[in-house]
PDB file of C-alpha atoms and ligand atoms in Angstrom:
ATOM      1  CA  UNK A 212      48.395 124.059  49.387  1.00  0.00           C
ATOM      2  CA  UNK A 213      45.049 125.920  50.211  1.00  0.00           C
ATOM      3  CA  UNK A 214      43.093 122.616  48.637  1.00  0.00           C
ATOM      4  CA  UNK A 215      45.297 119.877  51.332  1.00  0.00           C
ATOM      5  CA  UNK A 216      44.779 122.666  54.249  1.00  0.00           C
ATOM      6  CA  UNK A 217      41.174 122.501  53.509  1.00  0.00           C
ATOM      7  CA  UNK A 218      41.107 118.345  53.668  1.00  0.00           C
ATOM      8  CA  UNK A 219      43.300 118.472  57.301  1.00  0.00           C
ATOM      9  CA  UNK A 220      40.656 120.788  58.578  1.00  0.00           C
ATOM     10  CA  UNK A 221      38.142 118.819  57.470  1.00  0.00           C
ATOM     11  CA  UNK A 222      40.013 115.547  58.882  1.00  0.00           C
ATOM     12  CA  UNK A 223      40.302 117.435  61.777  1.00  0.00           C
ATOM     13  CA  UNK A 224      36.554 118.111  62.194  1.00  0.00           C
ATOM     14  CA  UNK A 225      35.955 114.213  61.710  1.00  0.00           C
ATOM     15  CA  UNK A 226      38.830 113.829  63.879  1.00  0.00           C
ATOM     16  CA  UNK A 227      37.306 115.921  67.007  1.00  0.00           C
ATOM     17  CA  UNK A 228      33.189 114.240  66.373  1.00  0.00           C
ATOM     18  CA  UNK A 229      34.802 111.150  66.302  1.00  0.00           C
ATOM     19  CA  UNK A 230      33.819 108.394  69.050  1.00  0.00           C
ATOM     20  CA  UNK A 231      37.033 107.647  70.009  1.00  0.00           C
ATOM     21  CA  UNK A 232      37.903 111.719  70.678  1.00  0.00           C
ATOM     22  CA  UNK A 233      34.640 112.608  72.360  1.00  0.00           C
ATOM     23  CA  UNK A 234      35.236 109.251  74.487  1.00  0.00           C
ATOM     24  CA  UNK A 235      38.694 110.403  75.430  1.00  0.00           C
ATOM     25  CA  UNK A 236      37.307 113.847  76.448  1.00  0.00           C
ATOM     26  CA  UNK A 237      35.205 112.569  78.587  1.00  0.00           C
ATOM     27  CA  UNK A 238      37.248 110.468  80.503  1.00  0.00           C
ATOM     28  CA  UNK A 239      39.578 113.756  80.762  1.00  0.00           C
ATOM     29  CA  UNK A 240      36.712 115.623  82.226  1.00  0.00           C
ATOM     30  CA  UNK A 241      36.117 112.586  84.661  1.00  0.00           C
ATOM     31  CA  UNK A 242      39.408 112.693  85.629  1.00  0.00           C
ATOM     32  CA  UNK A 243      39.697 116.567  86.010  1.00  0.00           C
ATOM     33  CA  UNK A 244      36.124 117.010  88.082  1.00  0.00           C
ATOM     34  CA  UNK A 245      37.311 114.019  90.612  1.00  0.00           C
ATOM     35  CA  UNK A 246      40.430 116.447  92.873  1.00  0.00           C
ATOM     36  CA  UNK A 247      41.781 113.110  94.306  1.00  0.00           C
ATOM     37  CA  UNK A 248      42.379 111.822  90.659  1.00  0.00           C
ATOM     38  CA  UNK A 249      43.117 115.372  89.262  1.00  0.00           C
ATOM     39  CA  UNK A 250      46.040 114.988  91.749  1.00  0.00           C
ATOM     40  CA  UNK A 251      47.043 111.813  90.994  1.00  0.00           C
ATOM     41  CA  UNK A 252      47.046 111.993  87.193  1.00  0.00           C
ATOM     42  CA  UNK A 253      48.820 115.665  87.519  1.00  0.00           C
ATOM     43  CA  UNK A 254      51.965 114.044  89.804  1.00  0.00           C
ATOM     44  CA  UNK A 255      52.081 111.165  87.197  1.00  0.00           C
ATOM     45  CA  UNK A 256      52.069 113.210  84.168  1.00  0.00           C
ATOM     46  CA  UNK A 257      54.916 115.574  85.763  1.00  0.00           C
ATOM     47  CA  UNK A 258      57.208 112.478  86.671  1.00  0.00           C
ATOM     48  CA  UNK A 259      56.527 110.996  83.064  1.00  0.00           C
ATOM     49  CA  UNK A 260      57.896 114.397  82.007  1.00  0.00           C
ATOM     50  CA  UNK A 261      60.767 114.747  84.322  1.00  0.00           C
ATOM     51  CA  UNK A 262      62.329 111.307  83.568  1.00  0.00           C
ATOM     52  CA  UNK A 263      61.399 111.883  79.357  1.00  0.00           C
ATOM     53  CA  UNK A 264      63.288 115.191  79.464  1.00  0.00           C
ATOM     54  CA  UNK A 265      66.276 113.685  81.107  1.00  0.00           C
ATOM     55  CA  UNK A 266      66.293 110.926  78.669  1.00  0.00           C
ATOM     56  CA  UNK A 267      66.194 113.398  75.897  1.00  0.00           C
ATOM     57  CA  UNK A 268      69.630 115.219  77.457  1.00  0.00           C
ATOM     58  CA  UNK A 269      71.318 111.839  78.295  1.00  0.00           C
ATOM     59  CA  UNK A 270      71.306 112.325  82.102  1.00  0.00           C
ATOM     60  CA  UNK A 271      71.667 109.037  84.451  1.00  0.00           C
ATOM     61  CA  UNK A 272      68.269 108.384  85.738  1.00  0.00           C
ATOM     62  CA  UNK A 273      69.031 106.595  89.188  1.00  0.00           C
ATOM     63  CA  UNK A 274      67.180 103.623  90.971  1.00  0.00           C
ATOM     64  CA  UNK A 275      65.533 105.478  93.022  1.00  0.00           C
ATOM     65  CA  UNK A 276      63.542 107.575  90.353  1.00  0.00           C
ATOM     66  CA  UNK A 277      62.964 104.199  88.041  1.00  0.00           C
ATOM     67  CA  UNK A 278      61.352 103.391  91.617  1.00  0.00           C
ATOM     68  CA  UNK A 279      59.763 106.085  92.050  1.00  0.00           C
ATOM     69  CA  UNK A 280      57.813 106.347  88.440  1.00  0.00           C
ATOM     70  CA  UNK A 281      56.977 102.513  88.836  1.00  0.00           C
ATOM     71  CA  UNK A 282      54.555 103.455  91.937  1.00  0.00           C
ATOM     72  CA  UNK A 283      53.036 106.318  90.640  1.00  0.00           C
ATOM     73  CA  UNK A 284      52.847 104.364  87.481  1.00  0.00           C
ATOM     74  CA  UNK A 285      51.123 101.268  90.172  1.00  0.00           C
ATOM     75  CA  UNK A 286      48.808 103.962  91.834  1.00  0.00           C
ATOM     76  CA  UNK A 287      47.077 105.383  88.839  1.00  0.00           C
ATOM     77  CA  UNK A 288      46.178 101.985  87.204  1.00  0.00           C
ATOM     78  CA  UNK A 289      44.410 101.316  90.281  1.00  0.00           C
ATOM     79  CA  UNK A 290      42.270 104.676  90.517  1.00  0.00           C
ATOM     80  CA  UNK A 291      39.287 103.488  87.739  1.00  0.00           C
ATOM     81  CA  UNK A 292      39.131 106.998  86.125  1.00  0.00           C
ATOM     82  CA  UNK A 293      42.210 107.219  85.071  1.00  0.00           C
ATOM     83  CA  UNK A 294      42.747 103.756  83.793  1.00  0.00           C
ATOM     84  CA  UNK A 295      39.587 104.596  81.845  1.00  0.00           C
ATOM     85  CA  UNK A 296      41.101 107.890  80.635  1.00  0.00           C
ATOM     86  CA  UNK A 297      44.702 106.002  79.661  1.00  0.00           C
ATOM     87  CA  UNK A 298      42.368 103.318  77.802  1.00  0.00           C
ATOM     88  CA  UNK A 299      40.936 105.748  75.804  1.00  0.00           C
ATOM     89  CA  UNK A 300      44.123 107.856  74.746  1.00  0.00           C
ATOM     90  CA  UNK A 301      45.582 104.323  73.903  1.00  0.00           C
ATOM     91  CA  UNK A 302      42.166 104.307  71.380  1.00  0.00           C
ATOM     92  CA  UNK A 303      42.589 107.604  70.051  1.00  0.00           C
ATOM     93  CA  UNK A 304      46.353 106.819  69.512  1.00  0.00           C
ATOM     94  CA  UNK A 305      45.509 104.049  67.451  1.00  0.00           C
ATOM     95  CA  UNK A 306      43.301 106.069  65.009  1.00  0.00           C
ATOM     96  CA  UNK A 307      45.928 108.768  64.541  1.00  0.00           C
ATOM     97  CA  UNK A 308      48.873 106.082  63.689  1.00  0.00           C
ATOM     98  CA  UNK A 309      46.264 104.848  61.903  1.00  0.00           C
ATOM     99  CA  UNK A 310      45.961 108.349  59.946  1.00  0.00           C
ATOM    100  CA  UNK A 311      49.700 108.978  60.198  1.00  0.00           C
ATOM    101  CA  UNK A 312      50.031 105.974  57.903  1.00  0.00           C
ATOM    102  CA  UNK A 313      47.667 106.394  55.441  1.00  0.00           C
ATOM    103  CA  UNK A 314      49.209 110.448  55.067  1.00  0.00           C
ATOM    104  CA  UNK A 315      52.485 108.929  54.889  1.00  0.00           C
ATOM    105  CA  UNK A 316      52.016 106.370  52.471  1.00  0.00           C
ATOM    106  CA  UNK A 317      53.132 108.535  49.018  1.00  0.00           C
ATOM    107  CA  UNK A 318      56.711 109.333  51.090  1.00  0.00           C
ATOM    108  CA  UNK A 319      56.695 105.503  51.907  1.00  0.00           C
ATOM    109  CA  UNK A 320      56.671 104.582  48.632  1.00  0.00           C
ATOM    110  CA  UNK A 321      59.121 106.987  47.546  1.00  0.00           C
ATOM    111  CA  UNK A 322      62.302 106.265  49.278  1.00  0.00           C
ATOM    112  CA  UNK A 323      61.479 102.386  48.852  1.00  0.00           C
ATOM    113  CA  UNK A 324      61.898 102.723  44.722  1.00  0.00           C
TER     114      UNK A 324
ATOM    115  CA  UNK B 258      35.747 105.137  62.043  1.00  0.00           C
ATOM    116  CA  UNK B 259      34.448 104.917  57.936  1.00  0.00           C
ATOM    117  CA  UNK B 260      34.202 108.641  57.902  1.00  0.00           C
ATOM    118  CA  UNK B 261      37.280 109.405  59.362  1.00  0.00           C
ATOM    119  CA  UNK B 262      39.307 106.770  56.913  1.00  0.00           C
ATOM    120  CA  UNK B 263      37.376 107.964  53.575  1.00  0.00           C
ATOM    121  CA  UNK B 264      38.781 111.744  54.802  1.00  0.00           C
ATOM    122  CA  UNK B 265      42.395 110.446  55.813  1.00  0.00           C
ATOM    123  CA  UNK B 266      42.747 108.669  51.938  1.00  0.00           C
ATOM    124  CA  UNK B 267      41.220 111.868  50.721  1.00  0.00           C
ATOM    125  CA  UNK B 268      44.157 113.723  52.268  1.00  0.00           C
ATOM    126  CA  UNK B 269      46.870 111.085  51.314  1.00  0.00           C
ATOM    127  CA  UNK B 270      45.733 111.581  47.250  1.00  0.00           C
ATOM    128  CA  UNK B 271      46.028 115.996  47.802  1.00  0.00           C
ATOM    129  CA  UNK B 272      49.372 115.239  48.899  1.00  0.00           C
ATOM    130  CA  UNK B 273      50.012 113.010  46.381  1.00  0.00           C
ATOM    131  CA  UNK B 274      49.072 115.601  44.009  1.00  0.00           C
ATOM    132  CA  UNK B 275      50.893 118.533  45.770  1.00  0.00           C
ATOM    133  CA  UNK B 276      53.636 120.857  44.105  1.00  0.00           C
ATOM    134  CA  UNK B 277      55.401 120.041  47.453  1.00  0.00           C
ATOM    135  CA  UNK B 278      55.247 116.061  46.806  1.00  0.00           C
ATOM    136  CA  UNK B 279      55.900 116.620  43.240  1.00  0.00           C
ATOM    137  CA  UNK B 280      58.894 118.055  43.757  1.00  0.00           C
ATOM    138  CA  UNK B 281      60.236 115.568  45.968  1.00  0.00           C
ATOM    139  CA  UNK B 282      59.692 112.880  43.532  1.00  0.00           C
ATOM    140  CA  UNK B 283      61.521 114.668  40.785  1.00  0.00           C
ATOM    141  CA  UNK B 284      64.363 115.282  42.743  1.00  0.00           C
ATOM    142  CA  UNK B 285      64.612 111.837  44.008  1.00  0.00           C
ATOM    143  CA  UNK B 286      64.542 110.140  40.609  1.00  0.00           C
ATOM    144  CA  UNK B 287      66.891 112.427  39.599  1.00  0.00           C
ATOM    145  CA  UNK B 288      69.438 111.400  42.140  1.00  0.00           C
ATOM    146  CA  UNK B 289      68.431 107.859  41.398  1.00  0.00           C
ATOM    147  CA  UNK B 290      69.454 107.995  37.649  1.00  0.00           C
ATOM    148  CA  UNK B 291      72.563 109.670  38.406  1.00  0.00           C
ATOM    149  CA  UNK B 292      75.166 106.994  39.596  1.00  0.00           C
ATOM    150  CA  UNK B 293      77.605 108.901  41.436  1.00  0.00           C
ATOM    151  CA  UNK B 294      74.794 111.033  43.337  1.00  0.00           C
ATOM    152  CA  UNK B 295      73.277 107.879  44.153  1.00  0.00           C
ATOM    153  CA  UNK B 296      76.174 106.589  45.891  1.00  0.00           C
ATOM    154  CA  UNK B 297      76.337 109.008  47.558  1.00  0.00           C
ATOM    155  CA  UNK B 298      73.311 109.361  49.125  1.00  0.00           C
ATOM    156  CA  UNK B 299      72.791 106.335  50.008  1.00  0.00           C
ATOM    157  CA  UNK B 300      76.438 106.371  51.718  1.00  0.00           C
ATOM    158  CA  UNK B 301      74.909 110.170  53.693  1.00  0.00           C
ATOM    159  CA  UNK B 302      71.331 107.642  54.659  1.00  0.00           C
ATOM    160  CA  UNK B 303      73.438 104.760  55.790  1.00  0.00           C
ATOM    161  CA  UNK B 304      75.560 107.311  57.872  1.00  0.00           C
ATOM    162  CA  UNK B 305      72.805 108.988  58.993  1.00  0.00           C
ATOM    163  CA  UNK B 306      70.873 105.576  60.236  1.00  0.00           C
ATOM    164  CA  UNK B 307      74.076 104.107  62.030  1.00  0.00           C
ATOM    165  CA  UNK B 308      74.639 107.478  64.299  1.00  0.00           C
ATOM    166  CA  UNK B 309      70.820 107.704  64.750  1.00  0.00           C
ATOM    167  CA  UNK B 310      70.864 104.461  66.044  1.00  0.00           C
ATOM    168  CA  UNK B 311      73.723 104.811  68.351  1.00  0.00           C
ATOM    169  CA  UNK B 312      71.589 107.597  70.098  1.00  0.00           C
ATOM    170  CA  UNK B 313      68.948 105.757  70.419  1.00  0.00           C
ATOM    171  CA  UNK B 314      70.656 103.279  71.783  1.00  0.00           C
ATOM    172  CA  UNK B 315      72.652 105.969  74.374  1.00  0.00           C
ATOM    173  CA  UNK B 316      76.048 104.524  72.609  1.00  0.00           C
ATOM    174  CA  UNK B 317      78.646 106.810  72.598  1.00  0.00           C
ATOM    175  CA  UNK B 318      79.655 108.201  69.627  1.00  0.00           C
ATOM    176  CA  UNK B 319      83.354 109.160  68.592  1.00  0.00           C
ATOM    177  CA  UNK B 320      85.253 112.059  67.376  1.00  0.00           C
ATOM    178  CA  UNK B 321      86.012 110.242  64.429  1.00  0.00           C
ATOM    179  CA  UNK B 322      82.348 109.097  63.246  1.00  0.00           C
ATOM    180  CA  UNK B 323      81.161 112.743  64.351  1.00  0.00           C
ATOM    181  CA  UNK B 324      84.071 114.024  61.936  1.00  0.00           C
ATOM    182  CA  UNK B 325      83.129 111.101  59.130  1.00  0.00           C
ATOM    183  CA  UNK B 326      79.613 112.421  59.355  1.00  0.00           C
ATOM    184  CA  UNK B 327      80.203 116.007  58.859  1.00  0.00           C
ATOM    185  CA  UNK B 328      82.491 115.519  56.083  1.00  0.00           C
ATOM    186  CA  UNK B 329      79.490 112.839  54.452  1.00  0.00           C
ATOM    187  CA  UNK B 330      77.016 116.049  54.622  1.00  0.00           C
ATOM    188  CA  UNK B 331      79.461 118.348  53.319  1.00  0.00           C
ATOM    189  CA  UNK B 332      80.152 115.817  50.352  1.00  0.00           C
ATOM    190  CA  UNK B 333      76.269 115.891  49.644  1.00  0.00           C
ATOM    191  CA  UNK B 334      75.840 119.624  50.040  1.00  0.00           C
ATOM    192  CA  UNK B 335      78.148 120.011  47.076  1.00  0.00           C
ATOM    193  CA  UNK B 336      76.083 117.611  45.073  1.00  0.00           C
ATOM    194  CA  UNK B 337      73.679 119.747  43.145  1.00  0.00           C
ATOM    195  CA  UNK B 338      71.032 116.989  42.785  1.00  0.00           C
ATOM    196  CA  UNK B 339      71.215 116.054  46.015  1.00  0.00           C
ATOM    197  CA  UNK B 340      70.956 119.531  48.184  1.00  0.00           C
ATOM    198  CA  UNK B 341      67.740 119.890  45.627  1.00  0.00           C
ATOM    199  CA  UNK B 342      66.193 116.798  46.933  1.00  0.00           C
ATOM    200  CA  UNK B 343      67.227 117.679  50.454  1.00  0.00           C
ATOM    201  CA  UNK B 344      65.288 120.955  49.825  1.00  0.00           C
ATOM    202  CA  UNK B 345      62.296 119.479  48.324  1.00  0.00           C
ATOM    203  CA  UNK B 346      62.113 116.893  51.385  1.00  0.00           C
ATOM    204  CA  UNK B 347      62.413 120.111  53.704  1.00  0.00           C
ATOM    205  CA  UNK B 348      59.175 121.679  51.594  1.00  0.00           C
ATOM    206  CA  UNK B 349      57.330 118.612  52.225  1.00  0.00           C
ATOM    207  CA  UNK B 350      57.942 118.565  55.858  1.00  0.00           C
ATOM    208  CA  UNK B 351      57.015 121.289  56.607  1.00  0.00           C
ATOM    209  CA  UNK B 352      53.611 120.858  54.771  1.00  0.00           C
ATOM    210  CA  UNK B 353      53.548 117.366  56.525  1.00  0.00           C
ATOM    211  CA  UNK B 354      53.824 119.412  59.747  1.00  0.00           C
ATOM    212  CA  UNK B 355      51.144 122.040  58.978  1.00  0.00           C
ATOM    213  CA  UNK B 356      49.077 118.965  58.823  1.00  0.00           C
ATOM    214  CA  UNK B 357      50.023 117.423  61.787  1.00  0.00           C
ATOM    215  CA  UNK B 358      49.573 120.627  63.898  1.00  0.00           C
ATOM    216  CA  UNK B 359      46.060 120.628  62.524  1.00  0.00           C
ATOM    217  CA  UNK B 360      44.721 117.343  63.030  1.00  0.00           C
ATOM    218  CA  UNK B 361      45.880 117.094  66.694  1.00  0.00           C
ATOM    219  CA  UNK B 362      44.763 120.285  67.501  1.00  0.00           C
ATOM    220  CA  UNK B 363      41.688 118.782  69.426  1.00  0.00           C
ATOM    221  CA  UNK B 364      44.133 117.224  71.661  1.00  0.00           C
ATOM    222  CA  UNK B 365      46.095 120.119  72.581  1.00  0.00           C
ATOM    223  CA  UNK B 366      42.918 121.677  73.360  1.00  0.00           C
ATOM    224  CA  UNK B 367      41.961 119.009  75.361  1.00  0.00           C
ATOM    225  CA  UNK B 368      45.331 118.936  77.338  1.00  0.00           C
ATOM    226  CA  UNK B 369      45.090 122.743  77.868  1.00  0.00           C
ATOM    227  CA  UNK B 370      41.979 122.898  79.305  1.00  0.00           C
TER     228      UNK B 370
HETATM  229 CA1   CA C 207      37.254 120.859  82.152  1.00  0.00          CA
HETATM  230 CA1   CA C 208      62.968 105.174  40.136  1.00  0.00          CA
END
C-alpha cells in the first residue's frame, strides 16, 4: 500500500494546483467575503441538506418545501457570485468523475469478465 | 489537465498491481470456474440489483423479498469461494476509500473554511 498512498498524495497535490481547484476556491472566497451572498449560499446549502437527508430516511417531502427549494434554488442563480462559484464546482466535478473513472477502471473490467 | 491525467493513470496501474486488487481477481476467477458458486453469485448480484433498485426508486419492498434476500446472503456466506471474494472486495474498498478521502481532501478543506 505505502507505494499507491504515495501516488493519491501526489494526485492530490496535482489535484489542489490544479486550475479548475484554485478557480473553484476562488469563487468560494468571493462568495464568502460578499455577507449578502454568504447568506444566500448558506440558506441554500442548508435547504439542499434538509430535503437530501429526508430523502435518505424516506420521509414525504410536501409541496410546500419542493416550493420552497425551487426559490432559493431561483434566487442564487441570479446573485453572479454564486452562479460563478456553482459553475466552477460543476468543473471541478467533472475532473474528479473524470479521475474516479480512470481509478476504477481495473474493478470495471473485473466484474465484466 | 495533462498533469493531473498522467498522475490519475499512474494511480489506476499501482492499483492494478496491489496485493489488495490481486486478491480480488483471484477470488473472482475462482468463483467463475466453479459452476455452482457461480450461480450463485450471480443469483446474490441479481438480488442485490433488483432491491437496490426498488430503493432507489422509493418502491416498497415486501416481507417476502426482504426474507428471499437474507436467505440469498446466507446461501453465499456458506460458499467458501464466495465469502473469500466478498472479503477481498471489502480489502479493496477500503483501499479505494483511503484514496478517495485523500484526493478530495482539498475540498473538505475548502468547505470547512
Ligand atoms: Ca475564507
Ligand atoms: Ca475469467
Amino acid at each position: 500500500m505505502a507505494n499507491l498512498h504515495d501516488v493519491a498524495h501526489e494526485l492530490e497535490k496535482n489535484l489542489r494546483e490544479s486550475e479548475e481547484y484554485q478557480g473553484l476556491k476562488e469563487a468560494y472566497e468571493a462568495v464568502m467575503a460578499d455577507d449578502a451572498s454568504k447568506k444566500m449560499f448558506d440558506n441554500f446549502r442548508e435547504t439542499q441538506i434538509q430535503l437530501q437527508q429526508k430523502q435518505m430516511q424516506g420521509e414525504d417531502i410536501s409541496e410546500e418545501e419542493v416550493e420552497k427549494a425551487r426559490k432559493t434554488v431561483e434566487l442564487v442563480q441570479q446573485n453572479e457570485k454564486i452562479s460563478k462559484l456553482m459553475e466552477k464546482e460543476q468543473h471541478l466535478n467533472n475532473v474528479i468523475n473524470d479521475i474516479s473513472r480512470i481509478i476504477t477502471k481495473p474493478l470495471e473490467e473485473l466484474y465484466a469478465e
